[in-house]
Coordinates of C-alpha atoms and ligand atoms in Angstrom, one line a residue:
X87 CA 0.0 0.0 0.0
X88 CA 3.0 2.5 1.0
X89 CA 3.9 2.7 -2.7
X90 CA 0.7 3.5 -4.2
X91 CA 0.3 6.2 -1.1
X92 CA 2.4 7.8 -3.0
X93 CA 1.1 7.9 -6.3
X94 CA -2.0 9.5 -5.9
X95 CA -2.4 13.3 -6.4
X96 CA -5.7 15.1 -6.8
X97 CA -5.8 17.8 -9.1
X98 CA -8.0 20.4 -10.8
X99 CA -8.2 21.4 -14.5
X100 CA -10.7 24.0 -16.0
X101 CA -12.5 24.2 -19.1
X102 CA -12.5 27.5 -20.1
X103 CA -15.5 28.6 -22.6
X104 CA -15.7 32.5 -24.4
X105 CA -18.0 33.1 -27.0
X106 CA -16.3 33.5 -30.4
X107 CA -16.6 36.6 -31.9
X108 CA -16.3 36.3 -35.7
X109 CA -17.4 33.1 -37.1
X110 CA -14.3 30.5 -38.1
X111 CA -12.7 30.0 -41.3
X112 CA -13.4 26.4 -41.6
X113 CA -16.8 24.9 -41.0
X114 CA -15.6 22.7 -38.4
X115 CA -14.8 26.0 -36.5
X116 CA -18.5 27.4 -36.7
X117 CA -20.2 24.3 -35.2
X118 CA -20.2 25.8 -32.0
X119 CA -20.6 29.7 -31.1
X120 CA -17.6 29.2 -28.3
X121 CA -13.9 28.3 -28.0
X122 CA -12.3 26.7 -25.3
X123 CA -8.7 27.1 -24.0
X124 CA -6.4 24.7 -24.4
X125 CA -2.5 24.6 -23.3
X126 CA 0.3 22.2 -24.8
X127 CA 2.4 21.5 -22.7
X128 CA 6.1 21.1 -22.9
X129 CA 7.6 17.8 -24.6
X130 CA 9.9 17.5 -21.6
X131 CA 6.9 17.9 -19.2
X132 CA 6.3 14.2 -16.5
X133 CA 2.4 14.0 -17.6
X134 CA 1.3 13.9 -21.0
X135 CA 4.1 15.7 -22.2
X136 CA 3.1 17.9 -25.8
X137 CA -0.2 16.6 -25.3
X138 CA -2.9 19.7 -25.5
X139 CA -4.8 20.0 -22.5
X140 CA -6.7 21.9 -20.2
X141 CA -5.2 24.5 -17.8
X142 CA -4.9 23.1 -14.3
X143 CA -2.1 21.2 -12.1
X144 CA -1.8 19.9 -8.4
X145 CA -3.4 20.9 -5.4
X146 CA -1.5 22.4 -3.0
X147 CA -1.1 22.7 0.3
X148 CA -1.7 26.7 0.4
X149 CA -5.0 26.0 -1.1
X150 CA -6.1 25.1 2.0
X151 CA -4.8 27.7 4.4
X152 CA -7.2 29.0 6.7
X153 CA -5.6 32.6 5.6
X154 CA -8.1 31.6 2.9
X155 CA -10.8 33.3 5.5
X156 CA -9.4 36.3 5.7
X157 CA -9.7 36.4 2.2
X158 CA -13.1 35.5 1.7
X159 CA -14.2 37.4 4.7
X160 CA -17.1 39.4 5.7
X161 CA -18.7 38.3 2.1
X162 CA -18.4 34.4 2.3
X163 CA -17.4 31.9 4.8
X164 CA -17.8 28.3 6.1
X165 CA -19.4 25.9 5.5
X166 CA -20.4 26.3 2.1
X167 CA -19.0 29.8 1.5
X168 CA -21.7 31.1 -0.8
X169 CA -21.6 27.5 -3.2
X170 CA -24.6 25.4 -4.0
X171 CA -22.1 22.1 -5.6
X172 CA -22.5 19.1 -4.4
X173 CA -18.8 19.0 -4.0
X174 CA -17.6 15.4 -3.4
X175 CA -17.7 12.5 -5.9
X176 CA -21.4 10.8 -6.1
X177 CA -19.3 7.4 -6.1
X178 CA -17.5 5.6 -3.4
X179 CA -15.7 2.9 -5.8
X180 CA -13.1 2.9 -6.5
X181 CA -11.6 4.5 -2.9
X182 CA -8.2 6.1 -3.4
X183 CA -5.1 6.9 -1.2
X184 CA -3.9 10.1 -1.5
X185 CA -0.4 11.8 0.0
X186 CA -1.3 14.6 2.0
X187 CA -2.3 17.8 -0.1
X188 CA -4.0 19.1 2.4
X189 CA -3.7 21.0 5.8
X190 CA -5.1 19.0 8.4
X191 CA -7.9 20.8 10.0
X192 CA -8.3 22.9 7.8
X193 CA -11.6 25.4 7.9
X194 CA -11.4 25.5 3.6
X195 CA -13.5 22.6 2.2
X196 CA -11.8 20.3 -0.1
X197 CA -14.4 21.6 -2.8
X198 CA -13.1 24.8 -2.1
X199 CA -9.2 24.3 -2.3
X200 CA -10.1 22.5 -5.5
X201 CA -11.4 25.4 -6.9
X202 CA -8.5 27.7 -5.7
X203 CA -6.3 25.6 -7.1
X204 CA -7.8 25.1 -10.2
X205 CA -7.8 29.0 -10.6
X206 CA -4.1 29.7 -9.2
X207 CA -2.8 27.0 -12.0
X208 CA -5.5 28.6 -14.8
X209 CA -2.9 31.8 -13.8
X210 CA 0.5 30.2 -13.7
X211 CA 0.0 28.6 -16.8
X212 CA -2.0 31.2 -18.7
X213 CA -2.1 34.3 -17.1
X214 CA -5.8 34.2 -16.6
X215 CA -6.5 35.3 -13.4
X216 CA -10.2 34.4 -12.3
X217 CA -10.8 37.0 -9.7
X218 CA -14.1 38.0 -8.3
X219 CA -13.1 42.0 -6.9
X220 CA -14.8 41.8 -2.9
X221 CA -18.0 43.9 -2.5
X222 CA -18.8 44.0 -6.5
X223 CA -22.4 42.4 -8.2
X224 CA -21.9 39.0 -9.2
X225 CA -22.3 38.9 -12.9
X226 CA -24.1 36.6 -14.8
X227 CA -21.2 35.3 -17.2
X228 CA -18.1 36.7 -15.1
X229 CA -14.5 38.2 -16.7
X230 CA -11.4 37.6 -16.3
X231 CA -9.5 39.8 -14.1
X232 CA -7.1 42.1 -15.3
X233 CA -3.6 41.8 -13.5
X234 CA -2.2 45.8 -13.8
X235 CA 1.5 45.9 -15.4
X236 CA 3.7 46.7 -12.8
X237 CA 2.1 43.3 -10.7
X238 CA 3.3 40.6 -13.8
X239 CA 5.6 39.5 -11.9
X240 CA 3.2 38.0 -9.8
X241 CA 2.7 35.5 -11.6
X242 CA 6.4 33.9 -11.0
X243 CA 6.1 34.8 -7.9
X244 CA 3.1 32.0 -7.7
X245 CA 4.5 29.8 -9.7
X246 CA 7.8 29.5 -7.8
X247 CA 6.0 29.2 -4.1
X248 CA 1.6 29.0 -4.7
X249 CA 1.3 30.9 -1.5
X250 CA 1.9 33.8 -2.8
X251 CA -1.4 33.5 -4.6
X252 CA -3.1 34.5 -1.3
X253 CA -1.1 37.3 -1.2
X254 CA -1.8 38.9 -4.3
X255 CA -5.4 38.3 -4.2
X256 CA -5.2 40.4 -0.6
X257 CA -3.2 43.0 -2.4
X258 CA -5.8 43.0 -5.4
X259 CA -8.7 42.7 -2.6
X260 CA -10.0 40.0 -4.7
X261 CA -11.3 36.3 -3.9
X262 CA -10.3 33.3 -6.5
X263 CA -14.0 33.2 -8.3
X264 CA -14.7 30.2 -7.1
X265 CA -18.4 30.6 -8.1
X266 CA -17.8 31.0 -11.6
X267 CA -16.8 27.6 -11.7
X268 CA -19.2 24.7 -12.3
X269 CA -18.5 21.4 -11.4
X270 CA -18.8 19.1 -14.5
X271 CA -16.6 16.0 -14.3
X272 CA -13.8 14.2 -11.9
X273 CA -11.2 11.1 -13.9
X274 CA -8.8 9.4 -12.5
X275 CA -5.7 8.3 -14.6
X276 CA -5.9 5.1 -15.5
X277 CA -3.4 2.6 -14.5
X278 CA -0.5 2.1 -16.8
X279 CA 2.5 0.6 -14.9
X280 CA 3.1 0.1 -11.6
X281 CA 4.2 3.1 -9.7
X282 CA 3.4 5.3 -12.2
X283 CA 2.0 9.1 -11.1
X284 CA -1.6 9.2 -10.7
X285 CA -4.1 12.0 -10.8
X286 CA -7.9 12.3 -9.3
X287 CA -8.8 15.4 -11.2
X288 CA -12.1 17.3 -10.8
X289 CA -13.0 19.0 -14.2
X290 CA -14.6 22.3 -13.8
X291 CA -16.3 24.5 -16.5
X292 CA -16.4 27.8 -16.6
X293 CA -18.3 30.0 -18.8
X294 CA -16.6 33.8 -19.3
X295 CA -18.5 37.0 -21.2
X296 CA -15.4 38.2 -23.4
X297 CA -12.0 36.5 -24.3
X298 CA -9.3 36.8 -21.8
X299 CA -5.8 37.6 -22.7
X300 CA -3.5 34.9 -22.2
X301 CA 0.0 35.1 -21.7
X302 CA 2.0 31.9 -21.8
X303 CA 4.8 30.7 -18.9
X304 CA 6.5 28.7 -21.6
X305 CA 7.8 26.3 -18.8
X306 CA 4.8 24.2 -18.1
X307 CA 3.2 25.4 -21.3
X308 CA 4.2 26.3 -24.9
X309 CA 1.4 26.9 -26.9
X310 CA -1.9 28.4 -26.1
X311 CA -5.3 28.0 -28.6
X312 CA -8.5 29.2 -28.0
X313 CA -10.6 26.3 -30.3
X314 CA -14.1 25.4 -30.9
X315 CA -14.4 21.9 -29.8
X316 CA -15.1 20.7 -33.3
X317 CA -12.1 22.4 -34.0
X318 CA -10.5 20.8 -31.8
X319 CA -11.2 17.4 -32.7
X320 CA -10.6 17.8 -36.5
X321 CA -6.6 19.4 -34.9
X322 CA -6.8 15.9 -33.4
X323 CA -7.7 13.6 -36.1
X324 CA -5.5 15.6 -38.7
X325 CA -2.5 15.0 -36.3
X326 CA -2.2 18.7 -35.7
X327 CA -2.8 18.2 -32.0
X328 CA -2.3 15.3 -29.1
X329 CA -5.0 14.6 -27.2
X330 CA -5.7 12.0 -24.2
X331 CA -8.8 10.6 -23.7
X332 CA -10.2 12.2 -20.7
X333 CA -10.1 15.2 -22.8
X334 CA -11.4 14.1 -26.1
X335 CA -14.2 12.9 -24.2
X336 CA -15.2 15.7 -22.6
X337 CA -14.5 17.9 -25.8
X338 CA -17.0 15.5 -27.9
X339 CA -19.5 15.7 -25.1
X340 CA -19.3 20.0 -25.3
X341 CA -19.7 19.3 -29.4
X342 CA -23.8 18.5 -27.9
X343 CA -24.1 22.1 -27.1
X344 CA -23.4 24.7 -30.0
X345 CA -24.1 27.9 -27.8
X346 CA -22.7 29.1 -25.0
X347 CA -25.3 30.0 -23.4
X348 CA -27.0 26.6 -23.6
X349 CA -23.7 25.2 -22.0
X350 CA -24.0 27.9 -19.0
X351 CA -27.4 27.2 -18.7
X352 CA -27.1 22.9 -18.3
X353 CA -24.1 24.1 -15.9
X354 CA -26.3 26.1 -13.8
X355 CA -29.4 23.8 -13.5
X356 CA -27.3 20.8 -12.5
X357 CA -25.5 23.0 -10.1
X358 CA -25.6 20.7 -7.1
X359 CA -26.0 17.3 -8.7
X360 CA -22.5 16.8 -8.3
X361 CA -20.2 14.3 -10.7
X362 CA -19.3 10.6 -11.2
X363 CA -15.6 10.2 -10.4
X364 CA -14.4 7.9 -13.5
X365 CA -11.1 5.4 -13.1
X366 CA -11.5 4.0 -16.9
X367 CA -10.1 0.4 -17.3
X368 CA -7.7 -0.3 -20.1
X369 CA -8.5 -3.5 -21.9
X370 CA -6.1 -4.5 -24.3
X371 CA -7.2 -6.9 -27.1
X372 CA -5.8 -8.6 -29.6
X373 CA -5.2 -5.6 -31.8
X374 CA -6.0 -2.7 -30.1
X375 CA -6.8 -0.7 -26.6
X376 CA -10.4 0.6 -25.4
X377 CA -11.0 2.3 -22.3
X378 CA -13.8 1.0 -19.9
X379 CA -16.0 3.4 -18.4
X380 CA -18.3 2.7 -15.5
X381 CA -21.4 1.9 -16.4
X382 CA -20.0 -1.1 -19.2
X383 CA -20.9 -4.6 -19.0
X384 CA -17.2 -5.2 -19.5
X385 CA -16.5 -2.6 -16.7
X386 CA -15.3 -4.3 -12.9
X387 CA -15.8 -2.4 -10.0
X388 CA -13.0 -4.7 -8.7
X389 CA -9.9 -3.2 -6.9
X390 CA -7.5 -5.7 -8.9
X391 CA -8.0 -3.3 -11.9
X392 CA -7.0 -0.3 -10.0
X393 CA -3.2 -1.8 -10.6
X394 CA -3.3 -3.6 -13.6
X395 CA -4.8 -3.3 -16.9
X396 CA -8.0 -6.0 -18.4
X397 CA -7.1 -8.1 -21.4
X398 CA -8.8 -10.3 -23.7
X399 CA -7.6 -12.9 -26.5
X400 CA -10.2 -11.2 -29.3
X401 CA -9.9 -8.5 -31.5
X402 CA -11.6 -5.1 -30.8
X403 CA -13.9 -5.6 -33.7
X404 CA -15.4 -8.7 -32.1
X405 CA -16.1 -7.2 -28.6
X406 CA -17.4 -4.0 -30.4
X407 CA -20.1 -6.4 -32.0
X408 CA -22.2 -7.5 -29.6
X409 CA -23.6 -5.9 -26.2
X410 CA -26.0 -3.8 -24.5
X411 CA -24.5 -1.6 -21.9
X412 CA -21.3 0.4 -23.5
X413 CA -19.7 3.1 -22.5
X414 CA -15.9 3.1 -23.5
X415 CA -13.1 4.8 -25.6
X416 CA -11.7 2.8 -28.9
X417 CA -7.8 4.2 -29.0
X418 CA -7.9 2.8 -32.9
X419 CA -4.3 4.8 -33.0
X420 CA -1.8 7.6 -31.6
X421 CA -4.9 10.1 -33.1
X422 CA -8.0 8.1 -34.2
X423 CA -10.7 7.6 -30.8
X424 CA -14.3 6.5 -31.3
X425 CA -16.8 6.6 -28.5
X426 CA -19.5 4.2 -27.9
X427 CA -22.3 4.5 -25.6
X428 CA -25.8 2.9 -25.0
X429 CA -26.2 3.6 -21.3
X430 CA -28.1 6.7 -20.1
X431 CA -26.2 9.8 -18.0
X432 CA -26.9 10.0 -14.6
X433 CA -27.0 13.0 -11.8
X434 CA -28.9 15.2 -15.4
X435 CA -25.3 14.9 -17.0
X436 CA -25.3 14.4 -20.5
X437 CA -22.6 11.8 -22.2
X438 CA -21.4 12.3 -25.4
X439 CA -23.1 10.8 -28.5
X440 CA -21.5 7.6 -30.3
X441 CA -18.4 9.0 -32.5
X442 CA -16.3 7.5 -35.1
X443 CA -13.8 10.2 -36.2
X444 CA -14.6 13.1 -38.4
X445 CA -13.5 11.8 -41.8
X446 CA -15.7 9.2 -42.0
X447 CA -18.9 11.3 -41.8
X448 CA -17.9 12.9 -44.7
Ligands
NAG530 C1 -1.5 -1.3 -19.7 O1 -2.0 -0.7 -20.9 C2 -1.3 0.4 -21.4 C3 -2.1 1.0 -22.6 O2 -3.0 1.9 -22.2 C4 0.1 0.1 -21.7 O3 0.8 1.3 -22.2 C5 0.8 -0.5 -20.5 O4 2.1 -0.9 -20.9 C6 0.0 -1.7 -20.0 N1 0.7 -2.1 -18.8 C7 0.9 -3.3 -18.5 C8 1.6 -3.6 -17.2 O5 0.5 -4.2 -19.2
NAG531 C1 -9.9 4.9 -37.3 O1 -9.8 3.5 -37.0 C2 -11.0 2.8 -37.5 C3 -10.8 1.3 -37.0 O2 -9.6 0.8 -37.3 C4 -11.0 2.9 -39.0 O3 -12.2 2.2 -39.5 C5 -11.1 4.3 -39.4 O4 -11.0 4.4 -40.8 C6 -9.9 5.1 -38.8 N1 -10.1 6.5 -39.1 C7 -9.1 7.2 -39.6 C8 -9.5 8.7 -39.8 O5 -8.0 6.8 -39.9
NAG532 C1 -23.6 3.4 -30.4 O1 -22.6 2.4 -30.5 C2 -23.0 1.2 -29.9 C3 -21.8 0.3 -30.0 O2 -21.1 0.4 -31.2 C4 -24.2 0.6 -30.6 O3 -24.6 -0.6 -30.0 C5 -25.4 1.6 -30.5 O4 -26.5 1.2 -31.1 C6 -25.0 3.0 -31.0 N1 -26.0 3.9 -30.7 C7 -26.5 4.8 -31.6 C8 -27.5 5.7 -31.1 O5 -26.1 4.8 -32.7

């Protein structure tokens, strides 16, 4: 047990949705009226290195300080500080260990810290600061705060110790906007060798009024690109762009809303439904890899598979053939997924809709 004590880390990642202003060039860019953000990071990076992801990183420690009250203070407070989430998983398989990310007694809910974490990263990495100023109206669809010149350094300053992220939003009197973030989904990486790092990330979503600027950090990220998510799939497929399947899922399941304000409104009305948390199961065939997701009949809520991967002495093809209950990834190849599911979303989530890559519904 000691080693995998060590290998789990939660986490927090945010998808970050404007509204596009002027329609795309390409059709697959008009699908829907938004973009989201995503980051690649660097090829020498420990996780998914040049994959394209979302902004977001580790939790730490100092996003759990009870300074965090002082910040908050007189506007919102323990226990719920102004949220309505549900904010734990709805699920109790598969249990985790984690190392300790957190400060023991700690008056800052774990919901909480996720969210300031998820917001300090969203900065480091991007230079989007998601600040809410204290004492001003809550806006429907928030901004992005606007760090002044002569504090951009700041941002290094965060980066090199995340405490100081408390500090600037008490120079800025500002609280992390924790309430612009809606809770959406939670994965946990799937097992792939033995002692291998290992991530339980909550995915936020959060829905902004006008297009922040971004300015990259160049060491955890290189490349920044606001895309639609059709966009962003047809990047994929054409080999333009790396994605990993957490993230092509939940970039097919945003393809089933084509306005924004659709999206904020399904975020809003299943505000405290909470999320599944997801450990997918790799089962390896005889010629190719899919990704078990709960709710499969091949799926096994069994603790074996938390540490080692399912396999089966048939090709892909025949599994795909038969069966009732499905809800799993096809990796077909380094940047050709399919999604299949039959099963019906629970906690009013919505899944994504069976896909077979772009090209072939042409
Ligand atoms: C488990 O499956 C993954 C594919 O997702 C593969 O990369 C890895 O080597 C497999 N691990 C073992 C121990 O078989
Ligand atoms: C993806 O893989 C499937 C299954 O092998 C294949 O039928 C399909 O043509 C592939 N798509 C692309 C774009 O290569
Ligand atoms: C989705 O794919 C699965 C498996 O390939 C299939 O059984 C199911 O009928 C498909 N659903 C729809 C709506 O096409």
């Amino acid at each position: 047990m000691h080693g995998s004590l060590r290998q789990w880390r939660r986490a927090a990642t945010v998808l970050l949705a404007v509204g596009r202003a002027h329609p795309g060039p390409s059709p697959a860019a008009a699908a829907e009226d938004y973009e989201i953000l995503m980051l690649q990071r660097t090829q020498s990076s420990g996780f998914l290195p040049g994959a394209h992801v979302f902004p977001g990183g580790v939790l730490d420690t100092s996003d759990s300080s009870t300074d965090w009250l002082q910040v908050f203070k007189p506007y919102h407070g323990p226990p719920g500080f102004g949220l309505t989430s549900f904010g734990r998983p709805r699920e109790s398989y598969p249990e985790v260990p984690f190392e300790s990310q957190t400060q023991s007694h700690s008056l800052i809910p774990e919901d909480v810290a996720h969210r300031i974490c998820a917001i300090r990263e969203t900065f480091e990495e991007s230079g989007v600061l998601l600040l809410h100023p204290a004492g001003a109206e809550t806006l429907h669809l928030p901004r992005a705060f606007v760090l002044p010149d002569d504090l951009a350094s700041w941002r290094t300053r965060v980066r090199e110790d995340p405490r100081q992220f408390l500090q600037l939003c008490q120079r800025l009197g500002c609280m992390p906007n924790i309430w612009a973030l809606q809770e959406w989904s939670n994965w946990l990486t799937p097992f792939v060798k033995k002692g291998g790092r290992r991530y339980d990330t909550k995915f936020y979503i959060c829905c902004l009024q006008e297009k922040p600027q971004t300015f990259l950090d160049m060491i955890e990220a290189i490349k920044c690109e606001w895309l639609t998510p059709t966009e962003a799939i047809k990047k994929f497929e054409d080999e333009e762009i790396l994605l990993v399947p957490p993230q092509f899922y939940e970039i097919r399941r945003l393809t089933q809303f084509a306005f924004l304000s659709d999206l904020h409104k399904f975020c809003l009305d299943r505000i405290s439904e909470g999320c599944e948390r997801w450990l997918p199961i790799t089962l390896l065939t005889l010629d190719g890899i899919i990704q078990l997701l709960p709710g499969d009949e091949l799926y096994r809520e069994d603790k074996d598979f938390l540490e080692n991967n399912l396999s089966i002495h048939k090709k892909t093809e025949e599994i795909m053939g038969k069966g009732k209950k499905i809800h799993r990834i096809v990796l077909h190849s380094r940047n050709n997924y399919s999604i299949h599911v039959t099963i019906q979303p629970k906690y009013k989530h919505i899944y994504p809709e069976n896909y077979s890559g772009f090209k072939s519904h042409l």
